[in-house]
mmCIF file of C-alpha atoms in Angstrom:
data_model
loop_
_atom_site.group_PDB
_atom_site.id
_atom_site.type_symbol
_atom_site.label_atom_id
_atom_site.label_comp_id
_atom_site.label_asym_id
_atom_site.label_seq_id
_atom_site.Cartn_x
_atom_site.Cartn_y
_atom_site.Cartn_z
ATOM 1 C CA MET Q 1 4.822 8.020 27.304
ATOM 2 C CA TYR Q 2 2.623 10.966 26.315
ATOM 3 C CA GLY Q 3 5.789 13.036 25.937
ATOM 4 C CA VAL Q 4 7.404 10.424 23.693
ATOM 5 C CA VAL Q 5 4.267 10.190 21.551
ATOM 6 C CA PHE Q 6 4.022 13.988 21.343
ATOM 7 C CA LEU Q 7 7.635 14.286 20.184
ATOM 8 C CA SER Q 8 7.088 11.590 17.568
ATOM 9 C CA ILE Q 9 4.089 13.364 16.006
ATOM 10 C CA LEU Q 10 5.430 16.909 16.429
ATOM 11 C CA PRO Q 11 7.090 17.022 12.954
ATOM 12 C CA GLN Q 12 3.842 15.829 11.352
ATOM 13 C CA MET Q 13 1.836 18.433 13.279
ATOM 14 C CA TYR Q 14 4.196 21.182 12.148
ATOM 15 C CA LEU Q 15 3.964 19.961 8.549
ATOM 16 C CA ILE Q 16 0.162 20.175 8.682
ATOM 17 C CA TYR Q 17 0.459 23.660 10.182
ATOM 18 C CA THR Q 18 2.763 24.881 7.406
ATOM 19 C CA SER Q 19 0.333 23.628 4.757
ATOM 20 C CA PHE Q 20 -2.034 26.446 5.800
ATOM 21 C CA LEU Q 21 0.593 29.204 5.654
ATOM 22 C CA LYS Q 22 1.056 31.616 2.790
ATOM 23 C CA THR Q 23 4.110 30.691 0.771
ATOM 24 C CA SER Q 24 6.219 32.147 -1.982
ATOM 25 C CA GLY Q 25 8.310 29.273 -3.249
ATOM 26 C CA MET Q 26 10.629 28.288 -0.413
ATOM 27 C CA ILE Q 27 9.637 31.256 1.743
ATOM 28 C CA PHE Q 28 6.748 31.246 4.225
ATOM 29 C CA VAL Q 29 5.187 34.713 4.448
ATOM 30 C CA PRO Q 30 2.981 35.996 7.315
ATOM 31 C CA GLY Q 31 -0.664 34.977 7.151
ATOM 32 C CA TYR Q 32 -2.752 31.915 6.444
ATOM 33 C CA SER Q 33 -4.193 30.698 3.180
ATOM 34 C CA LEU Q 34 -5.577 27.668 1.364
ATOM 35 C CA ASP Q 35 -3.628 28.534 -1.788
ATOM 36 C CA SER Q 36 -1.285 25.573 -1.266
ATOM 37 C CA TYR Q 37 -4.229 23.174 -1.356
ATOM 38 C CA ARG Q 38 -5.752 24.946 -4.359
ATOM 39 C CA GLN Q 39 -2.502 24.691 -6.278
ATOM 40 C CA ALA Q 40 -2.052 21.084 -5.148
ATOM 41 C CA PHE Q 41 -5.436 20.074 -6.576
ATOM 42 C CA ASP Q 42 -5.016 22.191 -9.712
ATOM 43 C CA ARG Q 43 -1.514 20.982 -10.551
ATOM 44 C CA MET Q 44 -1.408 17.559 -8.887
ATOM 45 C CA GLY Q 45 -5.018 16.383 -9.057
ATOM 46 C CA SER Q 46 -4.068 13.449 -11.263
ATOM 47 C CA SER Q 47 -1.383 12.421 -8.758
ATOM 48 C CA ILE Q 48 -3.985 12.314 -5.980
ATOM 49 C CA LEU Q 49 -6.239 10.106 -8.114
ATOM 50 C CA ASN Q 50 -3.308 7.867 -9.063
ATOM 51 C CA THR Q 51 -2.482 7.431 -5.356
ATOM 52 C CA LEU Q 52 -5.927 5.905 -4.895
ATOM 53 C CA ARG Q 53 -6.363 4.148 -8.239
ATOM 54 C CA ILE Q 54 -3.031 2.369 -8.699
ATOM 55 C CA PRO Q 55 -2.628 1.055 -5.108
ATOM 56 C CA PHE Q 56 -6.276 -0.085 -5.079
ATOM 57 C CA LEU Q 57 -5.792 -2.200 -8.208
ATOM 58 C CA ALA Q 58 -2.525 -3.513 -6.780
ATOM 59 C CA LEU Q 59 -4.299 -4.349 -3.515
ATOM 60 C CA VAL Q 60 -6.873 -6.461 -5.354
ATOM 61 C CA VAL Q 61 -4.044 -8.454 -6.951
ATOM 62 C CA VAL Q 62 -2.273 -8.799 -3.586
ATOM 63 C CA VAL Q 63 -5.361 -10.083 -1.768
ATOM 64 C CA VAL Q 64 -6.198 -12.667 -4.447
ATOM 65 C CA PHE Q 65 -2.673 -14.049 -4.646
ATOM 66 C CA ALA Q 66 -2.172 -13.927 -0.869
ATOM 67 C CA ILE Q 67 -5.290 -16.013 -0.251
ATOM 68 C CA PHE Q 68 -4.250 -18.773 -2.625
ATOM 69 C CA ILE Q 69 -0.561 -18.785 -1.686
ATOM 70 C CA SER Q 70 -1.319 -18.870 2.049
ATOM 71 C CA TYR Q 71 -3.830 -21.713 1.561
ATOM 72 C CA LEU Q 72 -1.384 -23.746 -0.517
ATOM 73 C CA SER Q 73 1.512 -23.203 1.893
ATOM 74 C CA VAL Q 74 -0.553 -24.269 4.936
ATOM 75 C CA ARG Q 75 -3.089 -26.823 3.700
ATOM 76 C CA LYS Q 76 -1.242 -28.326 0.709
ATOM 77 C CA ARG Q 77 2.285 -28.232 2.003
ATOM 78 C CA ASN Q 78 4.892 -29.917 -0.166
ATOM 79 C CA VAL Q 79 8.220 -29.012 -1.754
ATOM 80 C CA PHE Q 80 6.587 -27.004 -4.532
ATOM 81 C CA THR Q 81 4.258 -24.962 -2.304
ATOM 82 C CA SER Q 82 7.048 -24.408 0.212
ATOM 83 C CA LEU Q 83 9.164 -23.028 -2.618
ATOM 84 C CA ILE Q 84 6.328 -20.695 -3.660
ATOM 85 C CA ASP Q 85 5.959 -19.495 -0.078
ATOM 86 C CA SER Q 86 9.690 -18.845 0.219
ATOM 87 C CA MET Q 87 9.938 -17.094 -3.156
ATOM 88 C CA SER Q 88 7.025 -14.819 -2.286
ATOM 89 C CA MET Q 89 9.127 -13.384 0.572
ATOM 90 C CA VAL Q 90 12.054 -12.424 -1.677
ATOM 91 C CA PRO Q 91 10.583 -8.958 -2.519
ATOM 92 C CA TYR Q 92 10.408 -8.264 1.223
ATOM 93 C CA ILE Q 93 14.172 -8.798 1.498
ATOM 94 C CA VAL Q 94 15.248 -6.962 -1.658
ATOM 95 C CA PRO Q 95 15.483 -3.144 -1.210
ATOM 96 C CA ASP Q 96 12.887 -1.030 -3.028
ATOM 97 C CA THR Q 97 15.456 0.755 -5.178
ATOM 98 C CA VAL Q 98 17.038 -2.525 -6.278
ATOM 99 C CA MET Q 99 13.610 -3.850 -7.215
ATOM 100 C CA GLY Q 100 12.898 -0.732 -9.265
ATOM 101 C CA ILE Q 101 16.197 -1.045 -11.122
ATOM 102 C CA ALA Q 102 15.436 -4.735 -11.750
ATOM 103 C CA PHE Q 103 12.093 -3.803 -13.334
ATOM 104 C CA ILE Q 104 13.775 -1.209 -15.538
ATOM 105 C CA THR Q 105 16.505 -3.620 -16.604
ATOM 106 C CA ALA Q 106 14.050 -6.426 -17.374
ATOM 107 C CA LEU Q 107 11.234 -4.462 -19.007
ATOM 108 C CA ASN Q 108 12.742 -1.335 -20.554
ATOM 109 C CA THR Q 109 13.287 -2.937 -23.967
ATOM 110 C CA GLY Q 110 11.313 -0.321 -25.872
ATOM 111 C CA VAL Q 111 9.647 -2.908 -28.120
ATOM 112 C CA GLY Q 112 6.581 -5.083 -28.007
ATOM 113 C CA ILE Q 113 4.756 -6.190 -24.916
ATOM 114 C CA LEU Q 114 7.742 -5.547 -22.618
ATOM 115 C CA ALA Q 115 7.785 -1.799 -23.310
ATOM 116 C CA ILE Q 116 5.707 -1.013 -20.224
ATOM 117 C CA ILE Q 117 8.009 1.170 -18.105
ATOM 118 C CA GLY Q 118 6.059 4.225 -16.997
ATOM 119 C CA THR Q 119 2.651 2.621 -17.503
ATOM 120 C CA SER Q 120 0.034 1.957 -14.854
ATOM 121 C CA PHE Q 121 0.504 -1.756 -15.407
ATOM 122 C CA VAL Q 122 4.143 -1.808 -14.305
ATOM 123 C CA MET Q 123 3.292 0.387 -11.309
ATOM 124 C CA ILE Q 124 0.573 -2.070 -10.264
ATOM 125 C CA VAL Q 125 2.890 -5.042 -10.752
ATOM 126 C CA SER Q 126 5.722 -3.441 -8.767
ATOM 127 C CA LEU Q 127 3.460 -2.486 -5.858
ATOM 128 C CA SER Q 128 1.845 -5.937 -5.845
ATOM 129 C CA VAL Q 129 5.168 -7.744 -5.806
ATOM 130 C CA ARG Q 130 6.636 -5.472 -3.144
ATOM 131 C CA ARG Q 131 3.684 -5.621 -0.717
ATOM 132 C CA LEU Q 132 2.472 -9.179 -1.260
ATOM 133 C CA PRO Q 133 4.504 -10.624 1.670
ATOM 134 C CA TYR Q 134 2.611 -8.517 4.258
ATOM 135 C CA THR Q 135 -0.776 -9.995 3.360
ATOM 136 C CA ILE Q 136 0.616 -13.508 2.880
ATOM 137 C CA ARG Q 137 2.131 -13.620 6.358
ATOM 138 C CA SER Q 138 -0.999 -12.338 8.106
ATOM 139 C CA SER Q 139 -3.183 -14.719 6.073
ATOM 140 C CA VAL Q 140 -0.911 -17.661 6.924
ATOM 141 C CA ALA Q 141 -1.093 -16.752 10.623
ATOM 142 C CA ALA Q 142 -4.898 -16.626 10.476
ATOM 143 C CA LEU Q 143 -5.130 -19.925 8.593
ATOM 144 C CA HIS Q 144 -2.910 -21.686 11.123
ATOM 145 C CA GLN Q 145 -5.534 -20.877 13.770
ATOM 146 C CA ILE Q 146 -8.295 -22.624 11.788
ATOM 147 C CA SER Q 147 -8.523 -26.323 12.482
ATOM 148 C CA PRO Q 148 -8.565 -28.519 9.339
ATOM 149 C CA SER Q 149 -11.263 -30.594 11.032
ATOM 150 C CA ILE Q 150 -13.755 -27.782 10.340
ATOM 151 C CA GLU Q 151 -13.174 -28.058 6.610
ATOM 152 C CA GLU Q 152 -13.271 -31.854 6.831
ATOM 153 C CA ALA Q 153 -16.619 -31.699 8.619
ATOM 154 C CA VAL Q 154 -18.083 -29.443 5.943
ATOM 155 C CA SER Q 155 -16.746 -31.722 3.194
ATOM 156 C CA SER Q 156 -18.272 -34.761 4.894
ATOM 157 C CA LEU Q 157 -21.661 -33.079 4.570
ATOM 158 C CA GLY Q 158 -21.325 -32.994 0.792
ATOM 159 C CA SER Q 159 -19.712 -29.617 0.196
ATOM 160 C CA SER Q 160 -17.198 -29.410 -2.646
ATOM 161 C CA ARG Q 161 -13.624 -28.270 -2.003
ATOM 162 C CA LEU Q 162 -14.198 -25.003 -3.853
ATOM 163 C CA ASN Q 163 -17.425 -24.289 -1.982
ATOM 164 C CA THR Q 164 -15.744 -25.070 1.352
ATOM 165 C CA PHE Q 165 -12.813 -22.822 0.487
ATOM 166 C CA VAL Q 166 -14.977 -19.876 -0.624
ATOM 167 C CA LYS Q 167 -17.766 -20.049 1.969
ATOM 168 C CA ILE Q 168 -15.965 -21.449 5.013
ATOM 169 C CA THR Q 169 -12.190 -21.022 4.879
ATOM 170 C CA ILE Q 170 -11.944 -17.509 3.432
ATOM 171 C CA PRO Q 171 -14.532 -15.946 5.800
ATOM 172 C CA MET Q 172 -12.787 -17.532 8.797
ATOM 173 C CA MET Q 173 -9.382 -16.156 7.771
ATOM 174 C CA MET Q 174 -10.807 -12.745 6.864
ATOM 175 C CA SER Q 175 -9.344 -10.999 9.914
ATOM 176 C CA GLY Q 176 -5.840 -11.919 8.802
ATOM 177 C CA ILE Q 177 -6.574 -10.954 5.208
ATOM 178 C CA VAL Q 178 -7.932 -7.541 6.231
ATOM 179 C CA SER Q 179 -5.022 -6.888 8.587
ATOM 180 C CA GLY Q 180 -2.464 -7.673 5.915
ATOM 181 C CA ALA Q 181 -4.419 -5.790 3.254
ATOM 182 C CA ILE Q 182 -4.623 -2.580 5.269
ATOM 183 C CA LEU Q 183 -0.906 -2.765 6.064
ATOM 184 C CA SER Q 184 -0.163 -3.342 2.369
ATOM 185 C CA TRP Q 185 -2.455 -0.436 1.408
ATOM 186 C CA ILE Q 186 -0.778 2.015 3.778
ATOM 187 C CA THR Q 187 2.690 1.091 2.540
ATOM 188 C CA MET Q 188 1.506 1.284 -1.086
ATOM 189 C CA ILE Q 189 0.136 4.825 -0.883
ATOM 190 C CA SER Q 190 3.303 6.008 0.872
ATOM 191 C CA GLU Q 191 5.769 4.124 -1.363
ATOM 192 C CA LEU Q 192 8.434 6.201 -3.138
ATOM 193 C CA SER Q 193 11.673 4.296 -3.790
ATOM 194 C CA THR Q 194 10.351 2.068 -6.582
ATOM 195 C CA SER Q 195 7.703 4.427 -7.977
ATOM 196 C CA ILE Q 196 10.163 7.249 -8.591
ATOM 197 C CA LEU Q 197 12.096 4.964 -10.946
ATOM 198 C CA LEU Q 198 9.070 3.649 -12.845
ATOM 199 C CA TYR Q 199 6.613 6.551 -13.133
ATOM 200 C CA ASN Q 200 5.880 8.960 -15.969
ATOM 201 C CA ILE Q 201 3.751 12.108 -16.046
ATOM 202 C CA ARG Q 202 0.527 10.067 -16.330
ATOM 203 C CA THR Q 203 1.306 7.675 -13.466
ATOM 204 C CA LYS Q 204 2.870 10.087 -10.961
ATOM 205 C CA THR Q 205 1.681 9.399 -7.396
ATOM 206 C CA MET Q 206 1.504 11.771 -4.442
ATOM 207 C CA THR Q 207 4.777 10.603 -2.932
ATOM 208 C CA VAL Q 208 6.585 11.288 -6.206
ATOM 209 C CA ALA Q 209 4.781 14.630 -6.513
ATOM 210 C CA ILE Q 210 5.833 15.603 -2.974
ATOM 211 C CA TYR Q 211 9.440 14.731 -3.770
ATOM 212 C CA THR Q 212 9.472 16.701 -7.022
ATOM 213 C CA GLU Q 213 7.777 19.736 -5.437
ATOM 214 C CA VAL Q 214 10.376 19.814 -2.658
ATOM 215 C CA LEU Q 215 13.146 19.731 -5.284
ATOM 216 C CA ARG Q 216 11.472 22.665 -7.041
ATOM 217 C CA GLY Q 217 11.240 24.604 -3.798
ATOM 218 C CA ASN Q 218 7.430 24.565 -3.638
ATOM 219 C CA TYR Q 219 7.269 23.748 0.056
ATOM 220 C CA GLY Q 220 3.664 24.876 0.483
ATOM 221 C CA ILE Q 221 2.347 22.508 -2.181
ATOM 222 C CA ALA Q 222 4.528 19.690 -0.825
ATOM 223 C CA ALA Q 223 3.145 20.297 2.695
ATOM 224 C CA ALA Q 224 -0.437 20.306 1.383
ATOM 225 C CA LEU Q 225 0.093 17.030 -0.492
ATOM 226 C CA SER Q 226 1.736 15.505 2.591
ATOM 227 C CA THR Q 227 -1.255 16.508 4.704
ATOM 228 C CA ILE Q 228 -3.653 14.929 2.211
ATOM 229 C CA LEU Q 229 -1.575 11.743 2.234
ATOM 230 C CA THR Q 230 -1.645 11.753 6.036
ATOM 231 C CA LEU Q 231 -5.432 12.096 5.913
ATOM 232 C CA PHE Q 232 -5.673 9.088 3.583
ATOM 233 C CA THR Q 233 -3.542 7.049 5.992
ATOM 234 C CA VAL Q 234 -5.588 8.002 9.056
ATOM 235 C CA LEU Q 235 -8.866 7.252 7.273
ATOM 236 C CA SER Q 236 -7.476 3.861 6.219
ATOM 237 C CA LEU Q 237 -6.649 3.015 9.841
ATOM 238 C CA LEU Q 238 -10.082 4.151 11.025
ATOM 239 C CA LEU Q 239 -11.710 2.027 8.328
ATOM 240 C CA PHE Q 240 -9.629 -0.947 9.428
ATOM 241 C CA MET Q 241 -10.738 -0.535 13.047
ATOM 242 C CA LYS Q 242 -14.348 -0.211 11.897
ATOM 243 C CA VAL Q 243 -14.202 -3.344 9.739
ATOM 244 C CA SER Q 244 -12.363 -5.378 12.372
ATOM 245 C CA LYS Q 245 -14.616 -3.968 15.129
ATOM 246 C CA SER Q 246 -11.559 -3.233 17.221
ATOM 247 C CA ASP Q 247 -10.423 -0.168 19.142
ATOM 248 C CA SER Q 248 -6.782 -1.046 18.640
ATOM 249 C CA ILE Q 249 -4.566 -1.986 15.718
ATOM 250 C CA THR Q 250 -2.817 -5.325 15.959
ATOM 251 C CA MET Q 251 -0.789 -6.968 13.220
#
């Protein structure tokens, strides 16, 4: 098993190693240097910030909608809420590229309020729609484990429905919300297929920057950006384990 794990992370380890090598375009020259990181921050600093800013705003939207949709689909189940629950899973089925083309087709009118292709808003909307199912499913699973009798007992003591929902239900389903949120976050910061169709120079993320730098033959900068993205992912997982007070990651 250690051998299998080692083979699986070997490409990533080599990528991190190459990020510290001296490069001249596509050629790695003898010696070590931090020039790739310096150039990455100088030329792609805005992409690094966008990788944190845009997914974070999208994550807020995902968490809010996931909480309400999961509560409606479990506690207020009817034809309408079942339809909402089913429709929320459609983005999970549709390929990323198809979703990106759908956004372009629907919103690339060039006039009025719909002229938003390339803006931060459309990037946030696309990431939210694409990653919403992850948090919904984990929140639904957590809510199924909470007995409705607990909420009924709190209501019988005079608590309003809103107060019960905010102070009792949400804290009890927090483990599922956090699990789905961290999974959504990791997939957001590493998402490429939709972003590459919707971005412009002001909303370029690290994944798009890595792709464009590889096309230009700047392998050192691409390796440095990939290492930074890997660091963000690892820190996200460590934060998840800290928040959940767990030594393992379970979804």
